[in-house]
Short mmCIF file of C-alpha atoms in Angstrom, two decimals:
data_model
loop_
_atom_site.label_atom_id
_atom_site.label_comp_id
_atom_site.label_asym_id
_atom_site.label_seq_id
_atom_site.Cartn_x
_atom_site.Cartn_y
_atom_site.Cartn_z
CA UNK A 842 68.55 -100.36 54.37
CA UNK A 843 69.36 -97.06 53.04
CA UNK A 844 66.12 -95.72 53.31
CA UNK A 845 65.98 -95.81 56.45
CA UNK A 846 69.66 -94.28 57.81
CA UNK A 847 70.50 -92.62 54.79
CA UNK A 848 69.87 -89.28 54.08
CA UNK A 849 70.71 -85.95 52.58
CA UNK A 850 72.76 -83.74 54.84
CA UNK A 851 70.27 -81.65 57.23
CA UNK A 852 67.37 -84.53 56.93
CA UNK A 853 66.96 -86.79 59.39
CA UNK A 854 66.47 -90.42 58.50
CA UNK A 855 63.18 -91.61 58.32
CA UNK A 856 63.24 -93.92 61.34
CA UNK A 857 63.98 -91.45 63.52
CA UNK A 858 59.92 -90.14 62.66
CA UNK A 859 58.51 -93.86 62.58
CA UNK A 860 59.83 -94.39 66.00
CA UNK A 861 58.32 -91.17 66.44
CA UNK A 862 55.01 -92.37 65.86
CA UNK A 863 55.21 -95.17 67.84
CA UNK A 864 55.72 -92.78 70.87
CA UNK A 865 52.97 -90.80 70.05
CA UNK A 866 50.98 -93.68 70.42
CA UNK A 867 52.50 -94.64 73.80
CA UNK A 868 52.57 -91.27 74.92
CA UNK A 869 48.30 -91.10 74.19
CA UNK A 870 47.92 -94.54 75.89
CA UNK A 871 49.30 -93.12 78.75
CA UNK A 872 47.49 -90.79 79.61
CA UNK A 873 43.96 -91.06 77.84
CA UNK A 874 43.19 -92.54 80.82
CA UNK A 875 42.59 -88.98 82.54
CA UNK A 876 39.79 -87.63 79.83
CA UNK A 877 37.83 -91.04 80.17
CA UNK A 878 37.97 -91.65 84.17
CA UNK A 879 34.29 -90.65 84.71
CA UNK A 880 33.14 -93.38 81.83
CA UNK A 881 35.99 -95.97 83.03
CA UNK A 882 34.36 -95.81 86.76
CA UNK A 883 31.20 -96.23 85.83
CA UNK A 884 31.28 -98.94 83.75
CA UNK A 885 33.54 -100.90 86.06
CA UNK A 886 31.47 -99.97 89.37
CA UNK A 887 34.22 -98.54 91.00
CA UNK A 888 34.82 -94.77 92.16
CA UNK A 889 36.65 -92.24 90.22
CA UNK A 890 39.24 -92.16 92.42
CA UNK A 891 40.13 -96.15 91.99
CA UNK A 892 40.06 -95.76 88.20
CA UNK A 893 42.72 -93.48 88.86
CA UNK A 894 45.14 -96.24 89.99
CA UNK A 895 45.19 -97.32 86.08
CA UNK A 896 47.33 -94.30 85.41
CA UNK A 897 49.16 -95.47 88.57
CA UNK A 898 49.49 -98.51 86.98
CA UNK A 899 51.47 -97.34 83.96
CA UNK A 900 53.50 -95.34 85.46
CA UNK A 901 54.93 -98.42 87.62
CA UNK A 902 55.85 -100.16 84.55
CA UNK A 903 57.51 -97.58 83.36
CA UNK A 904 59.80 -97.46 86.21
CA UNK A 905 60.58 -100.71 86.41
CA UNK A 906 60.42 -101.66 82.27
CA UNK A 907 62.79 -98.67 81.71
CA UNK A 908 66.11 -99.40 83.28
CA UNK A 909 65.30 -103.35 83.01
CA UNK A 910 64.62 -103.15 79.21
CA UNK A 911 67.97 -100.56 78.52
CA UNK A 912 69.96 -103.42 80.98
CA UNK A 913 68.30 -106.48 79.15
CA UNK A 914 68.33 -105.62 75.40
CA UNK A 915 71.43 -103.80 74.17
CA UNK A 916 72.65 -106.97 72.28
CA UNK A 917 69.53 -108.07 71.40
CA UNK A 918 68.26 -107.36 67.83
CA UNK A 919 67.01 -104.48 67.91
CA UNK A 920 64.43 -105.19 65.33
CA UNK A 921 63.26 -108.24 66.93
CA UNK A 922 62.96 -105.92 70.38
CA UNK A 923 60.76 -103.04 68.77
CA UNK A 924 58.33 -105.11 66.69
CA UNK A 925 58.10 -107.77 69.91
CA UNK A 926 57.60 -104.38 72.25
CA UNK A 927 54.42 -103.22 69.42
CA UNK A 928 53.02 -106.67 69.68
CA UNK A 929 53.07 -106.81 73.42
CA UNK A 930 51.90 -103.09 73.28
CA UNK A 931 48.64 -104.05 71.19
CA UNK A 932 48.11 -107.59 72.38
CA UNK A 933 47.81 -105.41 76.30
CA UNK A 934 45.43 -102.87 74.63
CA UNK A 935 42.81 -106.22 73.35
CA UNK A 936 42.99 -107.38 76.16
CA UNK A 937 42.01 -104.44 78.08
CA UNK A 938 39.48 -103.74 75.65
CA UNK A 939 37.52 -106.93 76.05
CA UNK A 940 37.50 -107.18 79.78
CA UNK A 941 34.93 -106.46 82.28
CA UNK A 942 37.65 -106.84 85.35
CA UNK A 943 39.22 -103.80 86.71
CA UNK A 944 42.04 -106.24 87.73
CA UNK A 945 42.50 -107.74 84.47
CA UNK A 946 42.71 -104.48 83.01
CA UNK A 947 45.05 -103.05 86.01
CA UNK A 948 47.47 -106.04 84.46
CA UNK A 949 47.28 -105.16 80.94
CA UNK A 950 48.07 -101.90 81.97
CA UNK A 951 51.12 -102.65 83.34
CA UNK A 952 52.72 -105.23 80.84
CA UNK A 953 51.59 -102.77 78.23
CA UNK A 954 54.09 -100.07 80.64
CA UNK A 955 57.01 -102.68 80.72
CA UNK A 956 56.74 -102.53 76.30
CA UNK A 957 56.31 -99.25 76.05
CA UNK A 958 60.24 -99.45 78.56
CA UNK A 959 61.99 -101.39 76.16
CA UNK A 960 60.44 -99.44 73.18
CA UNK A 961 61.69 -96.31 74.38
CA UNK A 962 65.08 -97.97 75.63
CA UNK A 963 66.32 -98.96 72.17
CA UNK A 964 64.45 -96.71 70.51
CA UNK A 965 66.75 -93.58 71.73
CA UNK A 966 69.71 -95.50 70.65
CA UNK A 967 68.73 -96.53 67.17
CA UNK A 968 67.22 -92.52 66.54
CA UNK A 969 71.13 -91.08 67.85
CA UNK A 970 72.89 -93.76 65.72
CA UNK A 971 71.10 -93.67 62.66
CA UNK A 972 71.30 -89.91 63.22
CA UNK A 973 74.89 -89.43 63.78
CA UNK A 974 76.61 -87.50 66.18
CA UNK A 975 76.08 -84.34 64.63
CA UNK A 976 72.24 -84.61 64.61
CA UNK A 977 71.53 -86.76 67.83
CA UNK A 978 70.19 -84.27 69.48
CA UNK A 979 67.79 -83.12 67.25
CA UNK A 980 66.53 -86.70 66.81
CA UNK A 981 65.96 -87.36 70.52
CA UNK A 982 64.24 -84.35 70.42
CA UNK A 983 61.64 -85.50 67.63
CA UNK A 984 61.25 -88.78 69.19
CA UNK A 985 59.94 -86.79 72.31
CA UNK A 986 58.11 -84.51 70.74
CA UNK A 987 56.16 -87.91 69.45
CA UNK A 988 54.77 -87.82 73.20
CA UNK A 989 54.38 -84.37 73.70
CA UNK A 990 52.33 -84.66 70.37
CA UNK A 991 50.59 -87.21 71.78
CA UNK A 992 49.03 -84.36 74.80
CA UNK A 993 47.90 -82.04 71.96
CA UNK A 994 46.60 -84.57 69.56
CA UNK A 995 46.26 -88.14 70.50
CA UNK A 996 45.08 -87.97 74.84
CA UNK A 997 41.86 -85.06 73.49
CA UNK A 998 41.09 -87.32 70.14
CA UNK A 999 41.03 -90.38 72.43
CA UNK A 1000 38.92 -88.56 74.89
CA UNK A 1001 36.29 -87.61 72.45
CA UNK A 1002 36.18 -91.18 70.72
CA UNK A 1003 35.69 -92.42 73.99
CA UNK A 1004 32.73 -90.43 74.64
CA UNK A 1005 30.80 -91.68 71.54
CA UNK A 1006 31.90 -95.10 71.55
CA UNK A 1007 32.53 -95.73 74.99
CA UNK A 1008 36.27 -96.08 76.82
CA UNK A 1009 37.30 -99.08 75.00
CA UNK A 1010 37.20 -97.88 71.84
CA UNK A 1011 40.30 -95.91 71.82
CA UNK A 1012 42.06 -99.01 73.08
CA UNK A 1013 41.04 -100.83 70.59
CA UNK A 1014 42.08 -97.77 68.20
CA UNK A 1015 45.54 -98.00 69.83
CA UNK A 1016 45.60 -102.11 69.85
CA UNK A 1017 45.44 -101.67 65.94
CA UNK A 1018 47.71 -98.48 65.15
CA UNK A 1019 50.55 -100.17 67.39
CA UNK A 1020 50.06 -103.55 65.19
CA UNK A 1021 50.20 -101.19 62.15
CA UNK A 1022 53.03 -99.76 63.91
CA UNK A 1023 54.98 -103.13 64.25
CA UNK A 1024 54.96 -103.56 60.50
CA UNK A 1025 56.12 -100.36 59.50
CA UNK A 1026 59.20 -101.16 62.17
CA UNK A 1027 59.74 -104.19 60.70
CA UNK A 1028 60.50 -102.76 57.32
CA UNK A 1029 62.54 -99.26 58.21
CA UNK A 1030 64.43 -100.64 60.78
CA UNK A 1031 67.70 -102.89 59.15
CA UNK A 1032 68.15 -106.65 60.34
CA UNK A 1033 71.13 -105.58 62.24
CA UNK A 1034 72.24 -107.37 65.87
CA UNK A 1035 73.88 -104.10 67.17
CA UNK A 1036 76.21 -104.75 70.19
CA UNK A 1037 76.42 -102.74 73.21
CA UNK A 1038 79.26 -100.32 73.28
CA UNK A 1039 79.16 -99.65 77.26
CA UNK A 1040 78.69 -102.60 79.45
CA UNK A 1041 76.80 -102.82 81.87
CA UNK A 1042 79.03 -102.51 84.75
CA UNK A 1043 80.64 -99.08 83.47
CA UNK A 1044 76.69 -98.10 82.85
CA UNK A 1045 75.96 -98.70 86.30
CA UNK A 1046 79.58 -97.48 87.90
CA UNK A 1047 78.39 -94.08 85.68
CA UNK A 1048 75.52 -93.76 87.88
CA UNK A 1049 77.94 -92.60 91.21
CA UNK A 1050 77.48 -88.76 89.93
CA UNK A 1051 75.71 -87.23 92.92
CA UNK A 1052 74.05 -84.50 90.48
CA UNK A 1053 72.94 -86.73 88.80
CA UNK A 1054 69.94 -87.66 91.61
CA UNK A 1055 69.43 -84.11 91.78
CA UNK A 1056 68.43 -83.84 88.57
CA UNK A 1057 66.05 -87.48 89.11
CA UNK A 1058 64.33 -85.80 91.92
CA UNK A 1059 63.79 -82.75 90.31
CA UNK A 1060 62.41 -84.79 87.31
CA UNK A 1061 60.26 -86.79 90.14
CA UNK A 1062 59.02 -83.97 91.75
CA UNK A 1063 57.90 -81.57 88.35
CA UNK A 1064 56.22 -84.12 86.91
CA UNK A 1065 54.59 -85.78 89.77
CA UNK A 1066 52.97 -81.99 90.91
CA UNK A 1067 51.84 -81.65 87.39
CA UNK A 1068 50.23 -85.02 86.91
CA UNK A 1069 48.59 -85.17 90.25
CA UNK A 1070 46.65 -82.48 89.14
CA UNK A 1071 46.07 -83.52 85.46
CA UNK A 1072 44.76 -87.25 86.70
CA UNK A 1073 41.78 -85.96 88.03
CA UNK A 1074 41.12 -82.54 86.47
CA UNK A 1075 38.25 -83.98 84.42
CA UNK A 1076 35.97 -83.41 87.70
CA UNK A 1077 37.73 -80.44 88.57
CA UNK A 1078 36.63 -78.97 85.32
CA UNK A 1079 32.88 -80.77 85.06
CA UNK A 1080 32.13 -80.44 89.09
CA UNK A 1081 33.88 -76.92 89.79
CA UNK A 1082 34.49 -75.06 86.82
CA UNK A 1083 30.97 -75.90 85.34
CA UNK A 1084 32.37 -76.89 82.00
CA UNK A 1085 29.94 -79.65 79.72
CA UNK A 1086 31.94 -83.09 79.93
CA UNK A 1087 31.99 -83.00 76.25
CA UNK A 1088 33.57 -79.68 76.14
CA UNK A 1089 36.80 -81.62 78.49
CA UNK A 1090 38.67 -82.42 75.12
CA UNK A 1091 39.10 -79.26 73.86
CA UNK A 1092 40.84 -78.29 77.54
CA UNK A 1093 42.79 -81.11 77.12
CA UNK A 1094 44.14 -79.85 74.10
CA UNK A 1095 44.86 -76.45 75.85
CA UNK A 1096 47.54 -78.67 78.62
CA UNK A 1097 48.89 -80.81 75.21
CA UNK A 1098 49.29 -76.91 73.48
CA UNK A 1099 50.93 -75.57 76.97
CA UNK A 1100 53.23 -78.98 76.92
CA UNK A 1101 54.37 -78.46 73.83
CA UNK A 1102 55.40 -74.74 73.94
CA UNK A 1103 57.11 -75.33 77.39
CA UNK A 1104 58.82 -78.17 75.87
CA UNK A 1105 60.29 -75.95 73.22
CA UNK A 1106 60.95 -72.98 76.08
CA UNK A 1107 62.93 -75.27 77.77
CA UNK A 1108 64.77 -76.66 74.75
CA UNK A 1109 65.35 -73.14 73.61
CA UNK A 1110 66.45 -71.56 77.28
CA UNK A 1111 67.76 -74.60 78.57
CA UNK A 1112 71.70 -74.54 76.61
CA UNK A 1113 72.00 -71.24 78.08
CA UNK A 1114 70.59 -70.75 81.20
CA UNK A 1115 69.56 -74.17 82.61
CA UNK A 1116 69.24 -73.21 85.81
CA UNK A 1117 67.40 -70.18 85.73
CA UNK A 1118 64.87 -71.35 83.19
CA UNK A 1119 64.46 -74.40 85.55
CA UNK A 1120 63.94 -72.68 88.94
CA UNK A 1121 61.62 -69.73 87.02
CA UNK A 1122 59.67 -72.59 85.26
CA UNK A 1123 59.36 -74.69 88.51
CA UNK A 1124 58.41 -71.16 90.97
CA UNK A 1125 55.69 -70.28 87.89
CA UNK A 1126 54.36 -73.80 87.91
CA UNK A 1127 53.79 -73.93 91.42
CA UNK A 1128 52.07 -71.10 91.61
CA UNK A 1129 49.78 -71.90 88.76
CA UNK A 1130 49.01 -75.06 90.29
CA UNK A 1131 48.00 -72.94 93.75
CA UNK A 1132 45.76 -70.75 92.23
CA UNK A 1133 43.96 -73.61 90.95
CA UNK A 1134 42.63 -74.21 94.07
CA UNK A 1135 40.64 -70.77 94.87
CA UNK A 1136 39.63 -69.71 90.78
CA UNK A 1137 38.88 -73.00 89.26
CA UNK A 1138 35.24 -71.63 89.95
CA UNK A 1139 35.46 -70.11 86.50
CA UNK A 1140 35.74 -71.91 83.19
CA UNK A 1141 37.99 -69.10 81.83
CA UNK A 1142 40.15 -69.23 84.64
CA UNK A 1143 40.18 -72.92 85.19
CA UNK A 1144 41.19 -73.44 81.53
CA UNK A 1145 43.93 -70.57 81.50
CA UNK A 1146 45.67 -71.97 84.66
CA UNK A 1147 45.64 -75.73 83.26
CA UNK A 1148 47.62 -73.91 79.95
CA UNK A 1149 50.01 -72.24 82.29
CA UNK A 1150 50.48 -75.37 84.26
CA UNK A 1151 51.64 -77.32 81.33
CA UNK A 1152 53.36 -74.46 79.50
CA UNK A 1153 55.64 -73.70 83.22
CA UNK A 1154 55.98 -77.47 84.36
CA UNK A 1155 56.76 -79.10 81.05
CA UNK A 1156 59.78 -76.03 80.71
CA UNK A 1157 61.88 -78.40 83.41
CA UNK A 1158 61.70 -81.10 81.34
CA UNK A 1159 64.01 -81.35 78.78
CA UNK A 1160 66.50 -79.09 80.94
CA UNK A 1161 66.44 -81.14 83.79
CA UNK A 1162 66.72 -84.40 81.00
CA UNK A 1163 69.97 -83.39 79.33
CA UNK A 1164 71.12 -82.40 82.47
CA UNK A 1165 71.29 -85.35 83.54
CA UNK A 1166 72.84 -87.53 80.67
CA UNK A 1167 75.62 -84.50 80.52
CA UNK A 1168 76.49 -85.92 84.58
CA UNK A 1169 76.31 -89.50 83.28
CA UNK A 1170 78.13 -89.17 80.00
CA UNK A 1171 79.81 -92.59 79.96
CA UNK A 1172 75.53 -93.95 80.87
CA UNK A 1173 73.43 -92.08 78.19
CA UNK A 1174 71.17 -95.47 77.43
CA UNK A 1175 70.77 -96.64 81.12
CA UNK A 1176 70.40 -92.26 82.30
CA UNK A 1177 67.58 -91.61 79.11
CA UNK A 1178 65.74 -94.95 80.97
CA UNK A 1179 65.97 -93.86 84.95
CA UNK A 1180 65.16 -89.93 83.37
CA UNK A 1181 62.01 -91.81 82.05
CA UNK A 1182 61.24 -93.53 85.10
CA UNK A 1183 62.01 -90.66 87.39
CA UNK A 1184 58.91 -89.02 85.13
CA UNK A 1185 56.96 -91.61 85.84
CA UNK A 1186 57.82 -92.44 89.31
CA UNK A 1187 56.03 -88.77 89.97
CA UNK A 1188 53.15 -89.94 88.38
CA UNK A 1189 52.63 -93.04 90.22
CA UNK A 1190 53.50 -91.27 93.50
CA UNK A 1191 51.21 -88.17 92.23
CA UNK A 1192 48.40 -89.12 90.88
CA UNK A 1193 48.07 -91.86 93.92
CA UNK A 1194 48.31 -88.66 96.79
CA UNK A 1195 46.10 -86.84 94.26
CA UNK A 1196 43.44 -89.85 94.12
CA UNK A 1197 43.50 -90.62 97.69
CA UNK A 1198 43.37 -85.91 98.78
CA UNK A 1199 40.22 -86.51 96.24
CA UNK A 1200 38.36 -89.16 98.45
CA UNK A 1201 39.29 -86.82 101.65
CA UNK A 1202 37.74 -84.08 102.96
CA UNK A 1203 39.42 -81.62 100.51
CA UNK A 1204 37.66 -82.99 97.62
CA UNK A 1205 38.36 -81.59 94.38
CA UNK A 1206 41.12 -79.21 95.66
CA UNK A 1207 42.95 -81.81 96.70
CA UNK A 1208 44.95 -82.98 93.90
CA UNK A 1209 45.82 -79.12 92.72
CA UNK A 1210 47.34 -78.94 96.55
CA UNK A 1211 49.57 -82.37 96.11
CA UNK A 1212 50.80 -80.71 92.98
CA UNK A 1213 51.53 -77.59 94.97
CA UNK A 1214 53.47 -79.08 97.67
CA UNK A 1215 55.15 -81.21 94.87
CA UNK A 1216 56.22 -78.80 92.51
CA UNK A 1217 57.29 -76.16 95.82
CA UNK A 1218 59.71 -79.02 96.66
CA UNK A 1219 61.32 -79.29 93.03
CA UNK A 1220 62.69 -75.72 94.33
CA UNK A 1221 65.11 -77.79 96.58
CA UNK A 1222 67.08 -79.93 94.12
CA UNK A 1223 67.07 -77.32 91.20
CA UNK A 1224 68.59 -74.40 93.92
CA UNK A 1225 71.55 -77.18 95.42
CA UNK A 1226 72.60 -77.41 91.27
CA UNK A 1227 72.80 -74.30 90.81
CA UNK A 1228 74.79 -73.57 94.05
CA UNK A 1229 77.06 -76.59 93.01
CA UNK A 1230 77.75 -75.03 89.73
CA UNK A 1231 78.87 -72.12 90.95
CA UNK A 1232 80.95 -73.67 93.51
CA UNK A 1233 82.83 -76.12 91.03
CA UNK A 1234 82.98 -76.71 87.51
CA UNK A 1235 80.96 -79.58 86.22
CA UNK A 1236 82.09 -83.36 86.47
CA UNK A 1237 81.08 -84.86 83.22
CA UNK A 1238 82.44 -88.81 83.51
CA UNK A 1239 82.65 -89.17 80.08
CA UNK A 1240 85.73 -87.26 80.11
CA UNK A 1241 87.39 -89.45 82.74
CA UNK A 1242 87.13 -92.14 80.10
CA UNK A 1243 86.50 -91.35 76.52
CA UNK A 1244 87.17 -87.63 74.63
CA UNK A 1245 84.75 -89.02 71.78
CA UNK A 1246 80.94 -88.16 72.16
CA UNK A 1247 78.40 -90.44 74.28
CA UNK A 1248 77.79 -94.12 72.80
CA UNK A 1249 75.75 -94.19 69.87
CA UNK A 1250 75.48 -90.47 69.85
CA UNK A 1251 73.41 -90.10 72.92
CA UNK A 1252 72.20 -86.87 73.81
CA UNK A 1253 75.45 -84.28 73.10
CA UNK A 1254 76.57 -82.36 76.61
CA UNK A 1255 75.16 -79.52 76.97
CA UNK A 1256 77.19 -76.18 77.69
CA UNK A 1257 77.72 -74.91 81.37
CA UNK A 1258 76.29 -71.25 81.35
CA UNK A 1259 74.84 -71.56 85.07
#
C-alpha cells in the first residue's frame, strides 16, 4: 500500500503518525488516572490511596505484555496484531466504564496494559521498517512523542472531561477513539505476514550485555521517582498548595509541557554527551523533587517545581533508551520492550511506595520523598556507565555478528562521546 510506506525523500510515511496516534491514546489512558483519583475514590468508596493501585495496575501489564508481546508476535501479521491490540484496548476501556467494581475495573486495567505491550512491540518495528534505515530514528522518535503528547494534551483534557462528566467519561472517550483507531490501522497498515529477522534465542543471548541492566535500572529508578510523585500530586496541589481542583488540569499541562521539552533536551544532548546530560538531568530532578516537600505551600512554587520535575526527569529518558538498544544491537525489538517495562516497572514500584508513604504518617510529603530517594539512587547506575566508558570502549553485539544496521532499522547506535 503505497500510501502508507511510500514517500517523498525527507517525509516520513504516514503510518509512522497513525501509530502515533494510537500511542497518544495509550499514553493518556495511562496516566489520566492521576487527575481523576479524588472522583475515582469516591465513587468507588475506597481511599485515594487504593485508587492509586489502578495506575499500579497498568504499569504491571506493561511489564509483563511488553517482552511477552515482542517474544509472541514477530511472525504474526502484523495487521491482524495492531487492530486485535485496539480492540482489546477499547473493549478494556467499556468495560471499565460500565462497572461499579473496583476489582473489575483493576482487571480491565490490566488486560488493557498487556494491548497496549503488543501495540507498542510491533508498532516500533513496522515505524523503523516502513521508515528505512536512514530515518528510523526519527520515526521512533515521533511514535514517542505520541505519549509524551499524550502528558501535554490528552492526561489534562481527560482530567477536565472527567470533572464535568464524571471519571468514566474519558474512558468511554478512549473506548471509542481506539475503535476509530483500529480502522484507520486496518487500512494504512499493508496485509503483509512479516517474518522475524532475529530469533528468539539470539534476542535473548543479546540480553548478556551487563550495561545493558545499568541502563534498565537507571530507566527503573528515573521514572519510578518521577511517577511516585505525579500519582498523587492531585492532593498535593488541592490539600497543600491550595490550588481549586478544577484549576489541577492546567498544572497537568505544565508536567506534559516540562515532559516534552526534557524529552527533546535529552534527544538533543543525549548523541553527544549522554552521560553528562543523564547524571545533570537525574542530580536536577532529584533535587526538584526534594524541594517539593518544604515549598509546595505555595501554588507558584508547587506548580514551578512539578515543570522542573518533568522537564529534568524526562531528560534521562530517551538517553538512557538508546543507550540501551546501542548495548543490545543484535535485540532492538525484545531491548525497545524491557526499556518499556523498565519505565513501567518504576511506576508500579513508585506509585505503590508513594500510595502506601501517603496513608503514613508523612502524609502528603510522602510520595515527593519516595521520588527523592528514587531518583538519588538513579545517580548509582548512570556514574558506573560513565566510569565503564572511560575505562573501555563500548561493546556493541551487533558488531560481533552483523556490520549492517539493527533488524528492521531499529533505533541507529548512537555515538560514544562519554
Amino acid at each position: 500500500m503505497p500510501s502508507a510506506t511510500g514517500t517523498r525523500a525527507g517525509k516520513l510515511p504516514l503510518v509512522v503518525w497513525v501509530l502515533a496516534a494510537g500511542t497518544f491514546l495509550m499514553g493518556t489512558t495511562e496516566f489520566v488516572i492521576a487527575g481523576l483519583l479524588p472522583e475515582i475514590a469516591g465513587d468507588l468508596g475506597t481511599s485515594v490511596s487504593h485508587a492509586g493501585l489502578l495506575i499500579t495496575a497498568f504499569a504491571i501489564g506493561m511489564i509483563v505484555g511488553g517482552p511477552t508481546m515482542a517474544l509472541a508476535t514477530p511472525r504474526l501479521p502484523r495487521r491482524l496484531t495492531l487492530t486485535s491490540a485496539l480492540a482489546v484496548f477499547a473493549l478494556g476501556h467499556v468495560v471499565a466504564a460500565l462497572s461499579s467494581s473496583f476489582t473489575v475495573i483493576l482487571a480491565a486495567r490490566v488486560i488493557t496494559a498487556l494491548a497496549t505491550g503488543a501495540f507498542w512491540a510491533v508498532g516500533f518495528v513496522i515505524v523503523t521498517a516502513a521508515a528505512g534505515p536512514a530515518r528510523a530514528t526519527r520515526a521512533v522518535g515521533v511514535m514517542m512523542g505520541g505519549l509524551t503528547l499524550a502528558n501535554v494534551v490528552g492526561v489534562p483534557v481527560g482530567s477536565f472531561v472527567g470533572q464535568y462528566t464524571g471519571w468514566r467519561g474519558p474512558f468511554w472517550a478512549l473506548a471509542v477513539l481506539a475503535a476509530l483507531a483500529a480502522v484507520f490501522v486496518g487500512r494504512f497498515i499493508p496485509r503483509t505476514e512479516q517474518r522475524a529477522d532475529v530469533s528468539v534465542r539470539a534476542e535473548v543471548r543479546a540480553l548478556r550485555q551487563g550495561r545493558l541492566w545499568l541502563a534498565l535500572a537507571a530507566a527503573v529508578l528515573i521514572m519510578g521517582g518521577v511517577l511516585a510523585t505525579y500519582t498523587y500530586i492531585t492532593p498535593l496541589l488541592t490539600d497543600r498548595a491550595g490550588i481549586p481542583a478544577g484549576a489541577v488540569p492546567l498544572v497537568l499541562i505544565v508536567f506534559g509541557l516540562g515532559a516534552l521539552g526534557g524529552t527533546a533536551i535529552g534527544g538533543r544532548l543525549g548523541d553527544r554527551h549522554p552521560m553528562a546530560t543523564t547524571i545533570t538531568a537525574a542530580a536536577v530532578t532529584a533535587l526538584a523533587l526534594f524541594l517539593l516537600i518544604p515549598l509546595s505551600t505555595g501554588p507558584v512554587t508547587a506548580v514551578a517545581l512539578v515543570f522542573l520535575m518533568a522537564l529534568a526527569g524526562f531528560t534521562v529518558n530517551p538517553v538512557v533508551t538508546a543507550l540501551a538498544v546501542r548495548f543490545a544491537g543484535d535485540a532492538p525489538t525484545l531491548t525497545l520492550a524491557l526499556t518499556t517495562s523498565a519505565y513501567n516497572t518504576g511506576i508500579a514500584a513508585g506509585s505503590a511506595l508513594a500510595g502506601t508513604a501517603l496513608d503514613s504518617s508523612l502524609g502528603l510529603s510522602g510520595p515527593a520523598l519516595v521520588g527523592t530517594l528514587s531518583v538519588t539512587l538513579t545517580l548509582l547506575p548512570l556514574i558506573v556507565l560513565a566510569l565503564t566508558g572511560a575505562r573501555r570502549p563500548d561493546r556493541i553485539v551487533a558488531q560481533r555478528t552483523a556490520p549492517a544496521p539493527a533488524p528492521d532499522g531499529a533505533t541507529a547506535p548512537v555515538p560514544s562521546r562519554h
